[in-house]
Amino acid sequence: MRRWLRAAIPFAALTTLITGTLIVHAIEQPDDDDPAYLTPQQTDGISGGTLAARLRERGITVDRVTSTGQALDTIGDDPTTVFVATPDLADLPRLRGLPAGSHLVAVDPSASALLRSGWPAEVDRTHWSTTVTDPGCGDEIATGAGPAAVRKTEYAVTRGALCYHGALATFPVDGHTVTVVGSPDPFRDDRITEHGNAALAVGLLSRHDRVIWIDVHDRDRPSPTPTAAYSPTPAPRTPTPAATDSYQPWQTGPAEPGDRSGPPGGGNGDGEGDGGPGDGDQQSGGLPDDPLVRNLPPALVTTLILLALILLALAVAAARRLGTPVAEPLPSKVPANETMLGHARLYQRARARGPSLQILRAHARRRLTTHLALPPHADSEQIATHAGLPVRYVRDILDGDTPTSNADLVEAAVLLQRLVRDVTTPPPAEGEQS
Amino acid sequence: MITHRFAVLLALGLPFTALTPQPWYALAVIVAAAVLLALLDAGLAGPLTGLRLRRDGDRTVWLGATAQVRLTVANTGPRTVRLHLRDSWVPSAGAGPLSHTAVLSEGGEHTLTTTLTPTRHGDRPAVRVTLRSAGPLGLAYRQRRRTWNERHTPAWTLRVLPRFPSRRVLPEKLARLRVVDGSVVTRGRGHGTEFDALREYVIGDDVRSIDWRASARAHDVVVRTWRPERDRRVVCVLDTGRTSAVLIGDAPRLDASIDAALLLSVLATRADDRVDLLALDATVRTRIEGGGHRTRLPRLIDGMASLHPQLAETDFTVLGQEMLRRDRKRALLVIFTALDTAPMIAGLLPLLPRLTARHKVIVAAVRDPLVSRLAELPANAGPADVHRAAAAQRVLAERDRVRDVLAHSGATVVDADADTFAGRVADVYLLLKASGRL
């Protein structure tokens, strides 16, 4: 159990840390469907009230609309700036019919929103958080604003211009100009005052006298009928009744698969056509789309398959044993003298030099008194007298002071052992002495 | 089931798939051919159901010696069987070789020999014979499930008798026993108190043993001879509790106790005494009593073979119940245990006065030579050695105290190193025998 815990705790801690970070990050991100998100009506945190006020200061009319259809109704024929704060919720395909010379500014559109819109742009890479970066381009507004906190999503475009390392993309679409900004930070009330954010946001939206601010926080897309979505002339300014409707559950399901079903179909057909004889299963298993597999010579594929079969056969042949191993209970065996050695280590750890030497002295005294036939409690004088040794020598060894260092202890113990040996070993016979 | 040859067969097809213009057909043909051949091979392999197994060979072996068990396989089936066989024993049986190969024609027999070098005493069973019948091409084989193999394995158990290293001192002890017995002419009569026989006086006999009355009747000088008492009871009590599991050298203490008990049993049996065995820890593990004089020693050895140390505290009250029964005759009680302070004081000591009142008690414990060695300082001693010597001296002092207390309660204590332990126990027995104190 303890070993299991030891392995599990670091992983659990790591998982908790990662999950916690992800959750905190998700909470910190503003939501598109939050009514306060980039709305011109409030001046609070993630709202856009400050931006709207600054635009009005410069004499620009800010018209707030709450649906794409309403925007198309109110736009008129003059070039206008359309600000799409939530492109993922707005009905972008319908906005292709803007008056010529208009500007459309979309804030942080996702890859699916770009795909749906039909704009010549796609998401290149996405960062964990927004960072400040230099414009790095010749666009007037960008160079006028200087460094700004826009680099979160980077875009790649097939035509048009890129600023801020791809975080600000400008490209023409059907006679009007679309600008996608990679982060909502320059427009938010709490961030607009930082760096060149304000200059950039105001600059992007002040190209015309009027700004249509599409403030959508519910799904504003029609039921996706694939033909309608990609029709080249999407009937501008004639809103379908469904466009202004609010969310309808049965409409949501097939939106994205429907969009994607077109182009890959051709590739599928090619793959099956190339397949050799006898490999129908291999080719229809999902691989044929991969041009690498399609272009491999069949001899190589069959050789690899045969090699795999050989390895499988070897594994199967080795798997069946001629009898499983036999188990039996092991006998109980207890290591000897664990307590004694534990005591010894304890003495050493506690630096119990006095008690250790005391035990050795008591043992030496017992052996000497037994050997010299003295009573067990005979003192050092008696022992010295009977052993024929100087009294002081014996007393120093048997009744000496408590040793203060390890060297003293070792010396005392060695002397003690030598005394016992000298007394208890019989003196050599006279013949041997010569 | 397929063999490695099947993979080799597939590998032979590699050049065809790589070089032919129709590699997919080549692959299909190669795989199909290999599978067909393997199926054919498995079909042609001899059936396992026709095989009959039986065993013979050694039933007992001394630990350290080698035994041979023969396994005979007979083929009663309709086809030749190319047999691969594995005779599995428990690991401590030291069985070898691991597997055998044989070709059994229809109605043929083959004997395979498994050599066993056991590593522990006790019963070592044969667990399973696994049979595998290969096809004629060696591409595939037939093998049944484990349960089927276990059902068809002939049972066999090898009883491994405990190590008996003190066998080498047995002749010396027997010689001394014969001196005690008086059956060897040494210095006159045999020791003992029981009257044996009258015989003619020879020069050197003790004149005090001349039987004057008989001399008068026989018109010659006749002396009495004596012999030691016979039919005394010796009870070997083996403590198989936790203290017997402690390793002395590289073997548990119980092994040394069994060795000494074996020597004592052989001696006492030769001296015509009755030897009983009682092995106990928390309960009685083995009890061997009664029985004929001839069969007693083999039964004792057999009983000791199955003993193993148990991790339980020994309950000496069981011994008390056994030995203090009213119908128990006076016996020599030899208790093989350990002189550890706590188990002795809590277990044996309260019982000892009552035991010594009815029986002659010997407490025999083997000593760990490591303790005595550590109690002496080595040549270049450091502080660790001094502390270790102190700890060892403390253990020795405690054991001396236990020994004194046991001796004070009337028991004879034998406390010796493993190599001399059995001999010392035998010496105490011979001494008691010679002085007629059994």
PDB file of N, CA and C in Angstrom, chain B residues 339-388:
ATOM      1  N   LEU B 339      18.308 -19.754  24.425  1.00  0.00           N
ATOM      2  CA  LEU B 339      18.398 -19.125  25.743  1.00  0.00           C
ATOM      3  C   LEU B 339      18.121 -17.623  25.635  1.00  0.00           C
ATOM      4  N   ASP B 340      17.026 -17.261  24.960  1.00  0.00           N
ATOM      5  CA  ASP B 340      16.661 -15.852  24.905  1.00  0.00           C
ATOM      6  C   ASP B 340      15.902 -15.499  26.177  1.00  0.00           C
ATOM      7  N   THR B 341      16.167 -14.321  26.684  1.00  0.00           N
ATOM      8  CA  THR B 341      15.675 -13.991  28.028  1.00  0.00           C
ATOM      9  C   THR B 341      14.149 -14.034  28.111  1.00  0.00           C
ATOM     10  N   ALA B 342      13.500 -13.292  27.226  1.00  0.00           N
ATOM     11  CA  ALA B 342      12.048 -13.127  27.376  1.00  0.00           C
ATOM     12  C   ALA B 342      11.278 -14.441  27.243  1.00  0.00           C
ATOM     13  N   PRO B 343      11.516 -15.226  26.168  1.00  0.00           N
ATOM     14  CA  PRO B 343      10.741 -16.477  26.064  1.00  0.00           C
ATOM     15  C   PRO B 343      11.038 -17.454  27.205  1.00  0.00           C
ATOM     16  N   MET B 344      12.276 -17.438  27.686  1.00  0.00           N
ATOM     17  CA  MET B 344      12.615 -18.364  28.768  1.00  0.00           C
ATOM     18  C   MET B 344      11.890 -17.972  30.053  1.00  0.00           C
ATOM     19  N   ILE B 345      11.942 -16.681  30.387  1.00  0.00           N
ATOM     20  CA  ILE B 345      11.366 -16.234  31.658  1.00  0.00           C
ATOM     21  C   ILE B 345       9.847 -16.355  31.620  1.00  0.00           C
ATOM     22  N   ALA B 346       9.262 -16.013  30.465  1.00  0.00           N
ATOM     23  CA  ALA B 346       7.800 -16.067  30.387  1.00  0.00           C
ATOM     24  C   ALA B 346       7.305 -17.490  30.151  1.00  0.00           C
ATOM     25  N   GLY B 347       8.113 -18.314  29.451  1.00  0.00           N
ATOM     26  CA  GLY B 347       7.608 -19.621  29.039  1.00  0.00           C
ATOM     27  C   GLY B 347       8.048 -20.772  29.909  1.00  0.00           C
ATOM     28  N   LEU B 348       9.338 -21.058  29.870  1.00  0.00           N
ATOM     29  CA  LEU B 348       9.812 -22.310  30.466  1.00  0.00           C
ATOM     30  C   LEU B 348      10.019 -22.191  31.980  1.00  0.00           C
ATOM     31  N   LEU B 349      10.505 -21.019  32.420  1.00  0.00           N
ATOM     32  CA  LEU B 349      10.961 -20.912  33.805  1.00  0.00           C
ATOM     33  C   LEU B 349       9.872 -21.194  34.846  1.00  0.00           C
ATOM     34  N   PRO B 350       8.642 -20.685  34.665  1.00  0.00           N
ATOM     35  CA  PRO B 350       7.616 -20.979  35.682  1.00  0.00           C
ATOM     36  C   PRO B 350       7.301 -22.465  35.796  1.00  0.00           C
ATOM     37  N   LEU B 351       7.589 -23.180  34.713  1.00  0.00           N
ATOM     38  CA  LEU B 351       7.211 -24.595  34.653  1.00  0.00           C
ATOM     39  C   LEU B 351       8.319 -25.498  35.181  1.00  0.00           C
ATOM     40  N   LEU B 352       9.545 -24.945  35.146  1.00  0.00           N
ATOM     41  CA  LEU B 352      10.724 -25.774  35.327  1.00  0.00           C
ATOM     42  C   LEU B 352      10.783 -26.475  36.689  1.00  0.00           C
ATOM     43  N   PRO B 353      10.469 -25.817  37.818  1.00  0.00           N
ATOM     44  CA  PRO B 353      10.557 -26.523  39.107  1.00  0.00           C
ATOM     45  C   PRO B 353       9.697 -27.782  39.154  1.00  0.00           C
ATOM     46  N   ARG B 354       8.489 -27.693  38.559  1.00  0.00           N
ATOM     47  CA  ARG B 354       7.615 -28.874  38.583  1.00  0.00           C
ATOM     48  C   ARG B 354       8.153 -29.962  37.661  1.00  0.00           C
ATOM     49  N   LEU B 355       8.745 -29.540  36.559  1.00  0.00           N
ATOM     50  CA  LEU B 355       9.304 -30.538  35.636  1.00  0.00           C
ATOM     51  C   LEU B 355      10.499 -31.230  36.265  1.00  0.00           C
ATOM     52  N   THR B 356      11.389 -30.437  36.895  1.00  0.00           N
ATOM     53  CA  THR B 356      12.593 -31.037  37.470  1.00  0.00           C
ATOM     54  C   THR B 356      12.253 -31.917  38.654  1.00  0.00           C
ATOM     55  N   ALA B 357      11.116 -31.671  39.290  1.00  0.00           N
ATOM     56  CA  ALA B 357      10.711 -32.522  40.415  1.00  0.00           C
ATOM     57  C   ALA B 357      10.388 -33.933  39.948  1.00  0.00           C
ATOM     58  N   ARG B 358       9.873 -34.049  38.711  1.00  0.00           N
ATOM     59  CA  ARG B 358       9.472 -35.382  38.235  1.00  0.00           C
ATOM     60  C   ARG B 358      10.458 -35.983  37.246  1.00  0.00           C
ATOM     61  N   HIS B 359      11.213 -35.100  36.543  1.00  0.00           N
ATOM     62  CA  HIS B 359      12.079 -35.597  35.472  1.00  0.00           C
ATOM     63  C   HIS B 359      13.462 -35.016  35.616  1.00  0.00           C
ATOM     64  N   LYS B 360      14.385 -35.618  34.866  1.00  0.00           N
ATOM     65  CA  LYS B 360      15.712 -35.016  34.731  1.00  0.00           C
ATOM     66  C   LYS B 360      15.647 -34.111  33.502  1.00  0.00           C
ATOM     67  N   VAL B 361      15.938 -32.832  33.652  1.00  0.00           N
ATOM     68  CA  VAL B 361      15.736 -31.880  32.548  1.00  0.00           C
ATOM     69  C   VAL B 361      17.080 -31.347  32.054  1.00  0.00           C
ATOM     70  N   ILE B 362      17.278 -31.407  30.745  1.00  0.00           N
ATOM     71  CA  ILE B 362      18.429 -30.762  30.109  1.00  0.00           C
ATOM     72  C   ILE B 362      17.870 -29.687  29.182  1.00  0.00           C
ATOM     73  N   VAL B 363      18.341 -28.456  29.348  1.00  0.00           N
ATOM     74  CA  VAL B 363      17.968 -27.405  28.411  1.00  0.00           C
ATOM     75  C   VAL B 363      19.171 -27.189  27.494  1.00  0.00           C
ATOM     76  N   ALA B 364      18.980 -27.479  26.219  1.00  0.00           N
ATOM     77  CA  ALA B 364      20.095 -27.402  25.267  1.00  0.00           C
ATOM     78  C   ALA B 364      19.813 -26.289  24.272  1.00  0.00           C
ATOM     79  N   ALA B 365      20.777 -25.393  24.133  1.00  0.00           N
ATOM     80  CA  ALA B 365      20.597 -24.279  23.197  1.00  0.00           C
ATOM     81  C   ALA B 365      21.888 -24.066  22.446  1.00  0.00           C
ATOM     82  N   VAL B 366      21.758 -23.910  21.138  1.00  0.00           N
ATOM     83  CA  VAL B 366      22.952 -23.687  20.331  1.00  0.00           C
ATOM     84  C   VAL B 366      23.272 -22.205  20.380  1.00  0.00           C
ATOM     85  N   ARG B 367      24.559 -21.916  20.437  1.00  0.00           N
ATOM     86  CA  ARG B 367      24.995 -20.535  20.600  1.00  0.00           C
ATOM     87  C   ARG B 367      25.447 -20.004  19.250  1.00  0.00           C
ATOM     88  N   ASP B 368      25.211 -18.724  19.041  1.00  0.00           N
ATOM     89  CA  ASP B 368      25.648 -18.118  17.781  1.00  0.00           C
ATOM     90  C   ASP B 368      27.118 -17.739  17.905  1.00  0.00           C
ATOM     91  N   PRO B 369      27.999 -18.333  17.109  1.00  0.00           N
ATOM     92  CA  PRO B 369      29.425 -18.005  17.251  1.00  0.00           C
ATOM     93  C   PRO B 369      29.721 -16.541  16.934  1.00  0.00           C
ATOM     94  N   LEU B 370      28.809 -15.929  16.194  1.00  0.00           N
ATOM     95  CA  LEU B 370      29.039 -14.519  15.821  1.00  0.00           C
ATOM     96  C   LEU B 370      29.066 -13.625  17.053  1.00  0.00           C
ATOM     97  N   VAL B 371      28.203 -13.945  18.039  1.00  0.00           N
ATOM     98  CA  VAL B 371      28.149 -13.112  19.244  1.00  0.00           C
ATOM     99  C   VAL B 371      29.473 -13.187  19.984  1.00  0.00           C
ATOM    100  N   SER B 372      29.989 -14.401  20.141  1.00  0.00           N
ATOM    101  CA  SER B 372      31.275 -14.563  20.846  1.00  0.00           C
ATOM    102  C   SER B 372      32.378 -13.844  20.088  1.00  0.00           C
ATOM    103  N   ARG B 373      32.300 -13.903  18.727  1.00  0.00           N
ATOM    104  CA  ARG B 373      33.363 -13.276  17.947  1.00  0.00           C
ATOM    105  C   ARG B 373      33.293 -11.754  18.061  1.00  0.00           C
ATOM    106  N   LEU B 374      32.061 -11.232  18.036  1.00  0.00           N
ATOM    107  CA  LEU B 374      31.919  -9.776  18.116  1.00  0.00           C
ATOM    108  C   LEU B 374      32.256  -9.253  19.505  1.00  0.00           C
ATOM    109  N   ALA B 375      32.147 -10.129  20.515  1.00  0.00           N
ATOM    110  CA  ALA B 375      32.447  -9.695  21.879  1.00  0.00           C
ATOM    111  C   ALA B 375      33.931  -9.411  22.055  1.00  0.00           C
ATOM    112  N   GLU B 376      34.764  -9.970  21.198  1.00  0.00           N
ATOM    113  CA  GLU B 376      36.211  -9.703  21.242  1.00  0.00           C
ATOM    114  C   GLU B 376      36.521  -8.579  20.265  1.00  0.00           C
ATOM    115  N   LEU B 377      37.441  -7.702  20.657  1.00  0.00           N
ATOM    116  CA  LEU B 377      37.803  -6.611  19.755  1.00  0.00           C
ATOM    117  C   LEU B 377      38.719  -7.133  18.660  1.00  0.00           C
ATOM    118  N   PRO B 378      38.538  -6.711  17.417  1.00  0.00           N
ATOM    119  CA  PRO B 378      39.465  -7.114  16.352  1.00  0.00           C
ATOM    120  C   PRO B 378      40.781  -6.354  16.464  1.00  0.00           C
ATOM    121  N   ALA B 379      41.712  -6.661  15.572  1.00  0.00           N
ATOM    122  CA  ALA B 379      43.075  -6.125  15.677  1.00  0.00           C
ATOM    123  C   ALA B 379      43.074  -4.595  15.611  1.00  0.00           C
ATOM    124  N   ASN B 380      42.499  -4.028  14.568  1.00  0.00           N
ATOM    125  CA  ASN B 380      42.485  -2.565  14.448  1.00  0.00           C
ATOM    126  C   ASN B 380      41.096  -2.053  14.792  1.00  0.00           C
ATOM    127  N   ALA B 381      40.792  -2.047  16.082  1.00  0.00           N
ATOM    128  CA  ALA B 381      39.430  -1.739  16.494  1.00  0.00           C
ATOM    129  C   ALA B 381      39.137  -0.252  16.351  1.00  0.00           C
ATOM    130  N   GLY B 382      37.891   0.044  15.977  1.00  0.00           N
ATOM    131  CA  GLY B 382      37.410   1.423  15.947  1.00  0.00           C
ATOM    132  C   GLY B 382      36.312   1.575  16.980  1.00  0.00           C
ATOM    133  N   PRO B 383      35.761   2.776  17.117  1.00  0.00           N
ATOM    134  CA  PRO B 383      34.683   2.961  18.110  1.00  0.00           C
ATOM    135  C   PRO B 383      33.480   2.061  17.844  1.00  0.00           C
ATOM    136  N   ALA B 384      33.171   1.819  16.545  1.00  0.00           N
ATOM    137  CA  ALA B 384      32.024   0.955  16.237  1.00  0.00           C
ATOM    138  C   ALA B 384      32.250  -0.447  16.785  1.00  0.00           C
ATOM    139  N   ASP B 385      33.503  -0.926  16.680  1.00  0.00           N
ATOM    140  CA  ASP B 385      33.804  -2.274  17.187  1.00  0.00           C
ATOM    141  C   ASP B 385      33.627  -2.340  18.706  1.00  0.00           C
ATOM    142  N   VAL B 386      34.027  -1.257  19.378  1.00  0.00           N
ATOM    143  CA  VAL B 386      33.899  -1.259  20.844  1.00  0.00           C
ATOM    144  C   VAL B 386      32.431  -1.300  21.248  1.00  0.00           C
ATOM    145  N   HIS B 387      31.613  -0.473  20.575  1.00  0.00           N
ATOM    146  CA  HIS B 387      30.188  -0.484  20.918  1.00  0.00           C
ATOM    147  C   HIS B 387      29.569  -1.839  20.614  1.00  0.00           C
ATOM    148  N   ARG B 388      30.010  -2.440  19.484  1.00  0.00           N
ATOM    149  CA  ARG B 388      29.474  -3.753  19.124  1.00  0.00           C
ATOM    150  C   ARG B 388      29.893  -4.796  20.162  1.00  0.00           C
TER     151      ARG B 388
END
